[in-house]
Coordinates of C-alpha atoms and ligand atoms in Angstrom, one line a residue:
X142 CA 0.0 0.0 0.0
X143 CA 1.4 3.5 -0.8
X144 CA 2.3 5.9 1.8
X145 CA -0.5 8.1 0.6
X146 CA -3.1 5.8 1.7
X147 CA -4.7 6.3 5.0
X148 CA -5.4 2.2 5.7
X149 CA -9.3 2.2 5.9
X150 CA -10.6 -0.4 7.8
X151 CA -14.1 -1.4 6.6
X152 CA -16.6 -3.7 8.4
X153 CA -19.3 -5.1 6.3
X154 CA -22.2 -7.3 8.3
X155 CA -24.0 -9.5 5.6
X156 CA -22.0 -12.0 3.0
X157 CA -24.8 -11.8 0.6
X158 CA -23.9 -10.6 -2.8
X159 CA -23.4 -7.4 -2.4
X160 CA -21.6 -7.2 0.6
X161 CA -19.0 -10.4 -1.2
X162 CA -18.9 -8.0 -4.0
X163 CA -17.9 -4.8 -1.8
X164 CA -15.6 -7.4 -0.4
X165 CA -14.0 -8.4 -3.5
X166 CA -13.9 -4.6 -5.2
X167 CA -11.9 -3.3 -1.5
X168 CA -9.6 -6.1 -1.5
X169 CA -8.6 -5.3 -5.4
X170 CA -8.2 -1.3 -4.7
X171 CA -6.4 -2.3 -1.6
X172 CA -8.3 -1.5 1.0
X173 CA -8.9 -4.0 4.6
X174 CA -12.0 -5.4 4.5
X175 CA -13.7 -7.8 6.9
X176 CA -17.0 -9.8 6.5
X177 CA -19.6 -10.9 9.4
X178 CA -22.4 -13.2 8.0
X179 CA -24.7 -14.7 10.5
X180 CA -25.4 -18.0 8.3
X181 CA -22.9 -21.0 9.7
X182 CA -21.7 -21.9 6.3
X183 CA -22.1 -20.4 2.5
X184 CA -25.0 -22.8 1.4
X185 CA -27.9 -20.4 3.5
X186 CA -31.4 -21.7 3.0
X187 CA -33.2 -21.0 -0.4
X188 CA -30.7 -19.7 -2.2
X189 CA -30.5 -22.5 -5.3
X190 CA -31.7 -20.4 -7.5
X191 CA -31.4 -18.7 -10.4
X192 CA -30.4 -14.7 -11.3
X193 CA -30.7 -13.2 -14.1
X194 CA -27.3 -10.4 -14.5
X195 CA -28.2 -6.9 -16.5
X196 CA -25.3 -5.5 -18.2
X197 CA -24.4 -3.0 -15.9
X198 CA -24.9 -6.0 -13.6
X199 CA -22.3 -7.6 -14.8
X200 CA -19.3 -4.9 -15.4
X201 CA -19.8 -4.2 -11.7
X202 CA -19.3 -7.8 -11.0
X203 CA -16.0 -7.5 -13.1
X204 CA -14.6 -4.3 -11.6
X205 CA -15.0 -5.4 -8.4
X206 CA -13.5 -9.0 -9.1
X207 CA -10.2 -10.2 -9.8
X208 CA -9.1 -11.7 -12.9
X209 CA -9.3 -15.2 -12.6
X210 CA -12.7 -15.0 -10.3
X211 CA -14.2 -13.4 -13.6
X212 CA -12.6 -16.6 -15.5
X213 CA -15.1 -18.4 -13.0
X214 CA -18.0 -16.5 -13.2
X215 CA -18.0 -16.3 -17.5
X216 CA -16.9 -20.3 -17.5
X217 CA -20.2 -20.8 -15.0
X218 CA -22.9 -18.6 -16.8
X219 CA -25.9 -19.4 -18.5
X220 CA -24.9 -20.4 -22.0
X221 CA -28.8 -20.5 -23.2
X222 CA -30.6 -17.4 -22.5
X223 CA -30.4 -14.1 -24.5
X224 CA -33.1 -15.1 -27.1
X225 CA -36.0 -13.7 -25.5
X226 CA -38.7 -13.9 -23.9
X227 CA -41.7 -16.5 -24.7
X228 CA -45.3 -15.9 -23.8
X229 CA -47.6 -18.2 -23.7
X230 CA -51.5 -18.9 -22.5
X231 CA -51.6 -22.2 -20.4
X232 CA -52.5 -24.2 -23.7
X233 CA -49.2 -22.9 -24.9
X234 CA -50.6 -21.1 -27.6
X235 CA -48.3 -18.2 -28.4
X236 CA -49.4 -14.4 -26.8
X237 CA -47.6 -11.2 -27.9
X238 CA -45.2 -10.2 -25.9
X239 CA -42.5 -7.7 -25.6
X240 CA -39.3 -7.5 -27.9
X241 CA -36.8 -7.5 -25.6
X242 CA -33.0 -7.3 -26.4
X243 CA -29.8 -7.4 -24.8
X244 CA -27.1 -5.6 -26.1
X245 CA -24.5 -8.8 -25.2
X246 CA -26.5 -11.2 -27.5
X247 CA -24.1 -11.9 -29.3
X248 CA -21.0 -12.1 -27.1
X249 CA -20.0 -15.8 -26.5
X250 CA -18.5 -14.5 -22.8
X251 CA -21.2 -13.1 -21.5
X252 CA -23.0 -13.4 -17.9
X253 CA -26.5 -12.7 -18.2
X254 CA -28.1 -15.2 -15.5
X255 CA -25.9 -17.1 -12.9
X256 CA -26.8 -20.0 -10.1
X257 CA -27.1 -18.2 -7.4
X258 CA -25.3 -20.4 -5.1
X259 CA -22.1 -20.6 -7.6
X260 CA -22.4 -16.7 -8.1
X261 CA -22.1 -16.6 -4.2
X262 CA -19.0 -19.2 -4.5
X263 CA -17.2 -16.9 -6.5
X264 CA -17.3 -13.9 -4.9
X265 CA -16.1 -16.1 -2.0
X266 CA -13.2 -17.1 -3.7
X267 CA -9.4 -15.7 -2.2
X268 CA -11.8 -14.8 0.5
X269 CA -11.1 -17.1 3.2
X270 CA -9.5 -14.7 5.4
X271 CA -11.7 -12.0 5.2
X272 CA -14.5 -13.7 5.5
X273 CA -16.4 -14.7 9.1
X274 CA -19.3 -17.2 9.1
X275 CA -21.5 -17.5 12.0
X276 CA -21.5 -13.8 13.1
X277 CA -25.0 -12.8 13.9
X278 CA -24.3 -8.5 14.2
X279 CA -26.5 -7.4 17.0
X280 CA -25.7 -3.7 17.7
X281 CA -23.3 -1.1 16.8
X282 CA -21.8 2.2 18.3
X283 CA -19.7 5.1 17.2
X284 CA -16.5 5.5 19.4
X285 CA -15.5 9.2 20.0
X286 CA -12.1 8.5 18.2
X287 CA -14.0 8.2 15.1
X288 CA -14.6 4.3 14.9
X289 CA -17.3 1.9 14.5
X290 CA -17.4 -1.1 16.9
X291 CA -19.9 -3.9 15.4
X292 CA -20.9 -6.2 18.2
X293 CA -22.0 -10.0 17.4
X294 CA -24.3 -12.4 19.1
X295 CA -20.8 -14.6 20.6
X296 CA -19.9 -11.3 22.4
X297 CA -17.1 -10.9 20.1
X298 CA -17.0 -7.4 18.3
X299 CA -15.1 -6.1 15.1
X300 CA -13.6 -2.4 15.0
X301 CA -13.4 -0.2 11.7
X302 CA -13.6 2.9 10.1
X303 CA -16.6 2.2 8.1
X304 CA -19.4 -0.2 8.6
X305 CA -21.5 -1.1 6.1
X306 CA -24.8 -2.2 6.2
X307 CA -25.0 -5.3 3.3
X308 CA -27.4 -7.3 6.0
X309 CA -30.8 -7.4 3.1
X310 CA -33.8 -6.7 3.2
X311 CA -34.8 -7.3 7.1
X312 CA -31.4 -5.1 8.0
X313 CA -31.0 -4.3 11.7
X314 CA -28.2 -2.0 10.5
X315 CA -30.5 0.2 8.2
X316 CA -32.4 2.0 11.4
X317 CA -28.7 3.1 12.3
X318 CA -28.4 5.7 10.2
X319 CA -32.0 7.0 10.1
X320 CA -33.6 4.7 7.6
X321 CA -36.9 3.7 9.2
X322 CA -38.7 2.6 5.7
X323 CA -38.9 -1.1 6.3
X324 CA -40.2 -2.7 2.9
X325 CA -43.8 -2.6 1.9
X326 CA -46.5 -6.1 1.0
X327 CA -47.0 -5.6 -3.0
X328 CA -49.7 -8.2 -2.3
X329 CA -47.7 -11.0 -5.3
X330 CA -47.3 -14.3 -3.5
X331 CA -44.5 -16.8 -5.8
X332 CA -43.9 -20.0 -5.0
X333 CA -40.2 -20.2 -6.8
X334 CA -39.0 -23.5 -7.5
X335 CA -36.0 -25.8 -9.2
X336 CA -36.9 -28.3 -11.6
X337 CA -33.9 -29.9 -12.7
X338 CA -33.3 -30.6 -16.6
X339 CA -33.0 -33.9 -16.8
X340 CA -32.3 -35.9 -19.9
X341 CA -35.3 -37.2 -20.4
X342 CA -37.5 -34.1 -19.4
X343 CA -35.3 -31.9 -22.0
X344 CA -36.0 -35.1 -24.9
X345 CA -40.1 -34.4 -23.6
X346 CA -40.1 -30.2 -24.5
X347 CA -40.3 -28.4 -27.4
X348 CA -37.2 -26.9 -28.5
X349 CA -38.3 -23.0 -27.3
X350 CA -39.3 -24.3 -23.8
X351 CA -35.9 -25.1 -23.4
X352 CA -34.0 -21.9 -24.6
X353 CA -36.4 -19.0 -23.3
X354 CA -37.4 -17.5 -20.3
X355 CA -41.0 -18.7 -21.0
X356 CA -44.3 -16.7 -18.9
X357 CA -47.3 -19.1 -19.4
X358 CA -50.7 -16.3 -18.3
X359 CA -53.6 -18.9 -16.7
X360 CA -56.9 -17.2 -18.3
X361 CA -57.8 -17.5 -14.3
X362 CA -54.6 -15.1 -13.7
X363 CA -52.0 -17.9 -12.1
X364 CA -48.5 -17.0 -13.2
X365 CA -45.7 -19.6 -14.4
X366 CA -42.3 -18.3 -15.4
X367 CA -40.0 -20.6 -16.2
X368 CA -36.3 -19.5 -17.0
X369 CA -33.4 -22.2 -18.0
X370 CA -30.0 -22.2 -16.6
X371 CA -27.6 -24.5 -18.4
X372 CA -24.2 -24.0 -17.0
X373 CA -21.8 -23.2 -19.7
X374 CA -19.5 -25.3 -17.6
X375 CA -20.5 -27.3 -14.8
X376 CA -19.1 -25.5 -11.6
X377 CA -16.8 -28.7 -10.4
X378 CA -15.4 -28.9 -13.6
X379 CA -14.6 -25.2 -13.8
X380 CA -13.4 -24.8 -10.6
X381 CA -10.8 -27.7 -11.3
X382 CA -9.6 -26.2 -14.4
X383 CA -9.6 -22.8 -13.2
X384 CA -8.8 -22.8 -10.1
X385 CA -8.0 -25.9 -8.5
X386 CA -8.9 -26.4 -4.8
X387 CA -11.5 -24.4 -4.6
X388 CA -15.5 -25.4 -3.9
X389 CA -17.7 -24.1 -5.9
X390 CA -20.2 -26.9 -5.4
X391 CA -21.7 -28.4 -8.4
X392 CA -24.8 -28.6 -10.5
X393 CA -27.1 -30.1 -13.4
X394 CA -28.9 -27.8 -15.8
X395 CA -32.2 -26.6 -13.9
X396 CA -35.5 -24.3 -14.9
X397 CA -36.0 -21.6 -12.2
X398 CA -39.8 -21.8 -11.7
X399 CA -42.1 -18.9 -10.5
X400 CA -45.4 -19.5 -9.6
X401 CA -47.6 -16.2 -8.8
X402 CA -50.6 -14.8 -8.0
X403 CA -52.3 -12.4 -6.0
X404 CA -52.5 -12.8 -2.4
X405 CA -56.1 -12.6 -2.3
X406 CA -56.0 -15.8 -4.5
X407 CA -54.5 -18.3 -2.7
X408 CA -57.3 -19.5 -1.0
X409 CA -55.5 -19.4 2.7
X410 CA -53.5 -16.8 4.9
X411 CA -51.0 -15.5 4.1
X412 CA -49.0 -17.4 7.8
X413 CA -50.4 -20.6 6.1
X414 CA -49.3 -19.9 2.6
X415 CA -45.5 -18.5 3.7
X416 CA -45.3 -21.8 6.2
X417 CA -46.6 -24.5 3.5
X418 CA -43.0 -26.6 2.5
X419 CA -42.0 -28.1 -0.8
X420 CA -44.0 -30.9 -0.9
X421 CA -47.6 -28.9 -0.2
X422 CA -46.5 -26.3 -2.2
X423 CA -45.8 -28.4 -5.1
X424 CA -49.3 -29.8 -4.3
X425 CA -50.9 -26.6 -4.7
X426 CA -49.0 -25.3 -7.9
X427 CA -50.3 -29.1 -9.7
X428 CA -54.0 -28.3 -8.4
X429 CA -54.0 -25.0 -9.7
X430 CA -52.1 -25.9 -13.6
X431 CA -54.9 -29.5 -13.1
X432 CA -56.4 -28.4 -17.3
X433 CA -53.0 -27.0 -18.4
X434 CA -51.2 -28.4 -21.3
X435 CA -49.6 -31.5 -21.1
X436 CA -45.9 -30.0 -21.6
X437 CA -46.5 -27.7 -18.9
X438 CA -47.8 -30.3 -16.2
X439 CA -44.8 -32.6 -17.7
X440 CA -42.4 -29.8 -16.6
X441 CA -43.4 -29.5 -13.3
X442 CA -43.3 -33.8 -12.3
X443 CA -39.3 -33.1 -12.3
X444 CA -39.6 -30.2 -9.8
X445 CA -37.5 -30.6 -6.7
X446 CA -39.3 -30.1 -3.5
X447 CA -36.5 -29.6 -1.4
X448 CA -35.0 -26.6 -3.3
X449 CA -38.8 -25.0 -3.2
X450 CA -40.2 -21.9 -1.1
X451 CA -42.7 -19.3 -1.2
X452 CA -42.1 -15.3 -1.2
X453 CA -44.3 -12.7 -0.2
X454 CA -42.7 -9.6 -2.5
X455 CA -41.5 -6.6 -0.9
X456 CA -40.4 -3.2 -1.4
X457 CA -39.2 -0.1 -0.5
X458 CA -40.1 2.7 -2.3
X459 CA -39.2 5.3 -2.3
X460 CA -35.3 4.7 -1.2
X461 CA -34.9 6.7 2.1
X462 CA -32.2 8.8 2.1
X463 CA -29.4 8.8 5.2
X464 CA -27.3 11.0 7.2
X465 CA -23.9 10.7 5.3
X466 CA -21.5 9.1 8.2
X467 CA -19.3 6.3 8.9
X468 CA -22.8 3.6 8.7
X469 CA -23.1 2.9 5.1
X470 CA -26.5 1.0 3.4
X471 CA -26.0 -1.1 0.3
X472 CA -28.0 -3.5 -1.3
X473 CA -31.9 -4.8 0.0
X474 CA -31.0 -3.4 3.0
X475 CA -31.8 0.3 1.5
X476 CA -33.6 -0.8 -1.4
X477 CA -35.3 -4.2 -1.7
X478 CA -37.3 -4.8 -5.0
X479 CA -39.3 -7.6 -6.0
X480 CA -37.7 -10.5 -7.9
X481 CA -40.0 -10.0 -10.6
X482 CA -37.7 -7.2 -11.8
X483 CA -34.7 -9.2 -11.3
X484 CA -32.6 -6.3 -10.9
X485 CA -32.1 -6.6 -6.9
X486 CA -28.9 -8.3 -7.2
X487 CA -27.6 -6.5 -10.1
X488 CA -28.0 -3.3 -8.1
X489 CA -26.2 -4.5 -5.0
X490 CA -23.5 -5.4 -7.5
X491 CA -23.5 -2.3 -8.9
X492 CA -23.6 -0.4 -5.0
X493 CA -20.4 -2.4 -4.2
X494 CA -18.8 -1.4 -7.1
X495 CA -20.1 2.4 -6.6
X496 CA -19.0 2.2 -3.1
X497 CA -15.6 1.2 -3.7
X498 CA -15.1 3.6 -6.2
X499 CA -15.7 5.9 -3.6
X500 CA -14.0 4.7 -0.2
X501 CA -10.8 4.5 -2.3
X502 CA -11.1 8.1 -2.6
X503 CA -11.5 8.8 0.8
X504 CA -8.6 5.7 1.9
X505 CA -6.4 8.2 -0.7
X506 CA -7.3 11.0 1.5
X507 CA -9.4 12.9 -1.1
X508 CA -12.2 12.8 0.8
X509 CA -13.6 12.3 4.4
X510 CA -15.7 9.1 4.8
X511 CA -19.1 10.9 5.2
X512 CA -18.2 12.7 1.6
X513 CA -17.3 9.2 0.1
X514 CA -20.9 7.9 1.9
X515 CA -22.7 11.1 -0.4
X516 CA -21.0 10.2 -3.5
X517 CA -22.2 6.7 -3.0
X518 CA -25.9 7.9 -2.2
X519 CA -26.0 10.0 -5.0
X520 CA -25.1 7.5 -7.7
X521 CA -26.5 4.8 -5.8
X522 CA -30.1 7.3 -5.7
X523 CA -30.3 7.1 -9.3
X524 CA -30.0 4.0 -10.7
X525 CA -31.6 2.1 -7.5
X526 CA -34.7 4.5 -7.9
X527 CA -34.5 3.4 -11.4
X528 CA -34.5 0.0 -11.3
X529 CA -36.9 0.1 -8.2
X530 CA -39.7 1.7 -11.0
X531 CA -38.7 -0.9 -13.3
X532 CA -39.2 -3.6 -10.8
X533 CA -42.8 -2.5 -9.7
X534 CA -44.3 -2.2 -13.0
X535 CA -43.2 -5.6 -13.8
X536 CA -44.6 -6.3 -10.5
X537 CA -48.1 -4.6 -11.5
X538 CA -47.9 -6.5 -14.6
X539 CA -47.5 -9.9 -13.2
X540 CA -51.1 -9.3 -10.8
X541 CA -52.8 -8.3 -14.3
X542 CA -55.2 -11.0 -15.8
X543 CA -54.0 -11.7 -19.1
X544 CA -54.2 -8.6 -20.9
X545 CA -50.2 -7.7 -21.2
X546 CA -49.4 -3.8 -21.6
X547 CA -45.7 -3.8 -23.2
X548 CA -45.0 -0.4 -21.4
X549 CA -44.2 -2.2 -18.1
X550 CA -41.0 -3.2 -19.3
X551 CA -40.4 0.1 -20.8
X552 CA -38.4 0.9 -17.5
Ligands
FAD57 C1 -36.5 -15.9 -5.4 C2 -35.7 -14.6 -5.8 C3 -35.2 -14.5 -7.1 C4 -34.4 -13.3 -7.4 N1 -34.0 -13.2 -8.6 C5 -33.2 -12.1 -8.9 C6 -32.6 -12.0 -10.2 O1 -32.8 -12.8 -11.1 N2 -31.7 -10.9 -10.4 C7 -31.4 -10.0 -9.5 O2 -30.7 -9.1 -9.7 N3 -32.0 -10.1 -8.2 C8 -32.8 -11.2 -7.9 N4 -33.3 -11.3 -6.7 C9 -33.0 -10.3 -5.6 C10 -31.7 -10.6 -5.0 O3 -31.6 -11.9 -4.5 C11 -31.4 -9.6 -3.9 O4 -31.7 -8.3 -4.3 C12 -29.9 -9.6 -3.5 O5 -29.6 -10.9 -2.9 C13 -29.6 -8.5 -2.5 O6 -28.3 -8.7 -2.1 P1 -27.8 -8.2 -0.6 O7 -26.4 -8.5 -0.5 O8 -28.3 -6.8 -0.4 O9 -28.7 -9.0 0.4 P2 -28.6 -10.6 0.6 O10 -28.1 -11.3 -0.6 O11 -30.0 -11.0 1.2 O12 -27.5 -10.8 1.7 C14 -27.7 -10.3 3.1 C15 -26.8 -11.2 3.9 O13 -26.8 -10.6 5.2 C16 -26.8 -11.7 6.2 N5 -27.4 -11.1 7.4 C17 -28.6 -10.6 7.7 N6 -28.7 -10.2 9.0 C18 -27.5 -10.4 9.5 C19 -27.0 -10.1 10.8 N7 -27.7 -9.6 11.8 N8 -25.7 -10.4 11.0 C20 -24.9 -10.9 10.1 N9 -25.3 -11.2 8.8 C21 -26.6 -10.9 8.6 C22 -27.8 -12.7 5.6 O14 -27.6 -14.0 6.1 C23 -27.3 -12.6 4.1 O15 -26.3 -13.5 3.8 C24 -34.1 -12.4 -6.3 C25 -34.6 -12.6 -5.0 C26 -35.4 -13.7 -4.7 C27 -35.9 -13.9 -3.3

């Protein structure tokens, strides 16, 4: 580190994505970086799915990671998705739909959806030391000499110059610099699934089933989305040409599987819904698809229960602006959007990489931390709001019947 450099200590609670990519981008500019996350291990509860990565997703995924991390992340993509989006009624007759085109379509290195659990994998990667599992952040407080002391569950506490707040969408952190908005019901209730793409099933589809990220709109208003990820490599194998030693788990091909509605149209609370596991929740989905097409209901025999959950969708808008200080937000935990967007991710990415940007100025000593915290909001402000809009109006759309306005993907 150069002499110019003032040594910055930051203190992230939460190993989520964004806080692992804040982790990643700090370590790469130099900066000391330490990581609390409450879960025991990196494979947390309902996290096997699968995330879709925007384009400015993804360059904020590469500035904030090193080299051969990146090798990982394009080797472990998607390789199928990029030709559009299919939909369909639930006879799988064909419904206009929006035209909807990515400007990487044709780049064979390109990261537009990820497995989740591998994404999470490689922004652990070279991490080991930075990273502390089973630290459950209780409380914080501001030390007159400038510092922030994070205190954990164990009793143990960690002491920086920043904390950041990448603890999601039910953040304790968030109320300590002033942000009271917790995240608002939208009323959509999703049952998200895995349905593994086995052999046989892939031999059963038609060809487009496979490829797109297909939405099948019940004339009763159910919901199906259905979005492939087909590893371009599998992660074992990737891992052990790219970086050998390392776990990054492994995986077959899988659909991602949404299953929405309204609230109101579940037919049971919303505590009996939310507590319903795989099994009955599978249960349900089959009763309610009972007269869809044959392809469809073929689809969903592969599902796997155990990798199956259901979400009520959340969020908070509009963003709540903070006191600029030596607390930082970033990710759900000052924004949370619904996953119907599937920008969420992609805008933590792109807070880590924003955030960086900005604590290396103030670590250079061209700015004071609470400067570098502005900065961040201000960016962070516009694109979050952005992608907040984007995310509700697809929201809207998805507790519409089946009449399909094309200016909810506008943006
Ligand atoms: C089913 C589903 C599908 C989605 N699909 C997409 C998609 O396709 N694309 C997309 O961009 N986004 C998607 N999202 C949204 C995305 O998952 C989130 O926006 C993203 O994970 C936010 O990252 P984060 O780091 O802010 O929070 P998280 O990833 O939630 O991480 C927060 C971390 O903080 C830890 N933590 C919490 N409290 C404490 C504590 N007290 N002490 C220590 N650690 C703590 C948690 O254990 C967790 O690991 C989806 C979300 C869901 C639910």
């Amino acid at each position: 580190m150069s002499t110019s450099r003032r040594g910055l200590r930051v203190v992230v609670i939460g190993g989520g994505v964004g806080g692992l990519c804040l982790a990643q981008g700090l370590r790469k500019a130099g900066l000391d970086v330490s990581v609390y996350e409450r879960d025991d291990s990196v494979r947390g509860r309902n996290q096997g799915y699968r995330l879709h990565i925007s384009p400015e997703g993804e360059r904020a995924l590469r500035e904030c990671l090193p080299d051969r991390a990146q090798a990982l992340l394009t080797a472990t993509a998607n390789s199928r998705y990029g030709y559009g989006m299919a939909i369909y009624d639930e006879h799988l007759n064909a419904q206009p739909g929006p035209e909807i085109t990515d400007p990487r379509a044709n780049e064979v290195t390109k990261v537009d959806a990820v497995d989740r659990v591998t994404l999470r994998r490689v922004l652990l990667a070279g991490l080991d030391e930075v990273v502390h599992f089973g630290k459950r952040f209780t409380r914080h407080e501001s030390r007159p000499d400038g510092k922030v002391v994070a205190h954990f569950a164990d009793g143990t506490v960690a002491t920086g110059d920043v904390l950041v707040a990448a603890d999601g969408g039910n953040s304790l952190l968030r109320r300590a610099v002033g942000v009271r908005a917790e995240p608002r019901d939208l009323g959509v209730r999703t049952v998200f699934g895995r349905i593994p793409l086995a052999a046989e099933l892939r031999r059963a589809l038609p060809e487009v089933l496979q490829d797109r990220f297909t939405w099948v709109i019940g004339s009763d208003g159910h919901k199906l989305g259905l979005m492939p990820m087909a590893f371009r490599t599998r992660p074992a194998e990737a891992a052990a040409r790219l970086w050998p030693g390392l776990d990054l788990g492994d995986s077959d091909d899988y659909f991602m599987s949404v299953f929405s509605m309204h609230r109101t149209a579940t037919g049971m609370s919303d505590d009996e819904f939310l507590a319903m596991d795989g099994t009955a929740l599978w249960e349900f989905v089959r009763e309610r698809t009972a007269d869809w097409h044959p392809d469809l209901r073929t689809v969903l025999r592969y599902a796997d229960v155990a990798e199956t959950f259901p979400v009520a969708v959340r969020a908070t808008a509009p963003i709540e602006l903070w006191e600029p200080g030596t607390v930082i937000p970033l990710g759900d935990a000052v924004h949370a959007m619904p996953p119907s967007g599937g920008v969420g991710a992609n805008t933590a990415v792109r807070d880590a990489a924003t955030l960086t940007r900005a604590l290396l100025l103030a670590d250079r000593a061209e700015c004071s931390v609470a400067e570098a915290s502005k900065q961040y909001q201000a960016e962070m402000l516009a694109y979050a709001t952005e992608a907040t809009a984007m995310s509700l109006q697809v929201a809207k759309w998805s507790l519409k019947r089946i009449d399909f306005d094309e200016s909810v993907l506008a943006g």
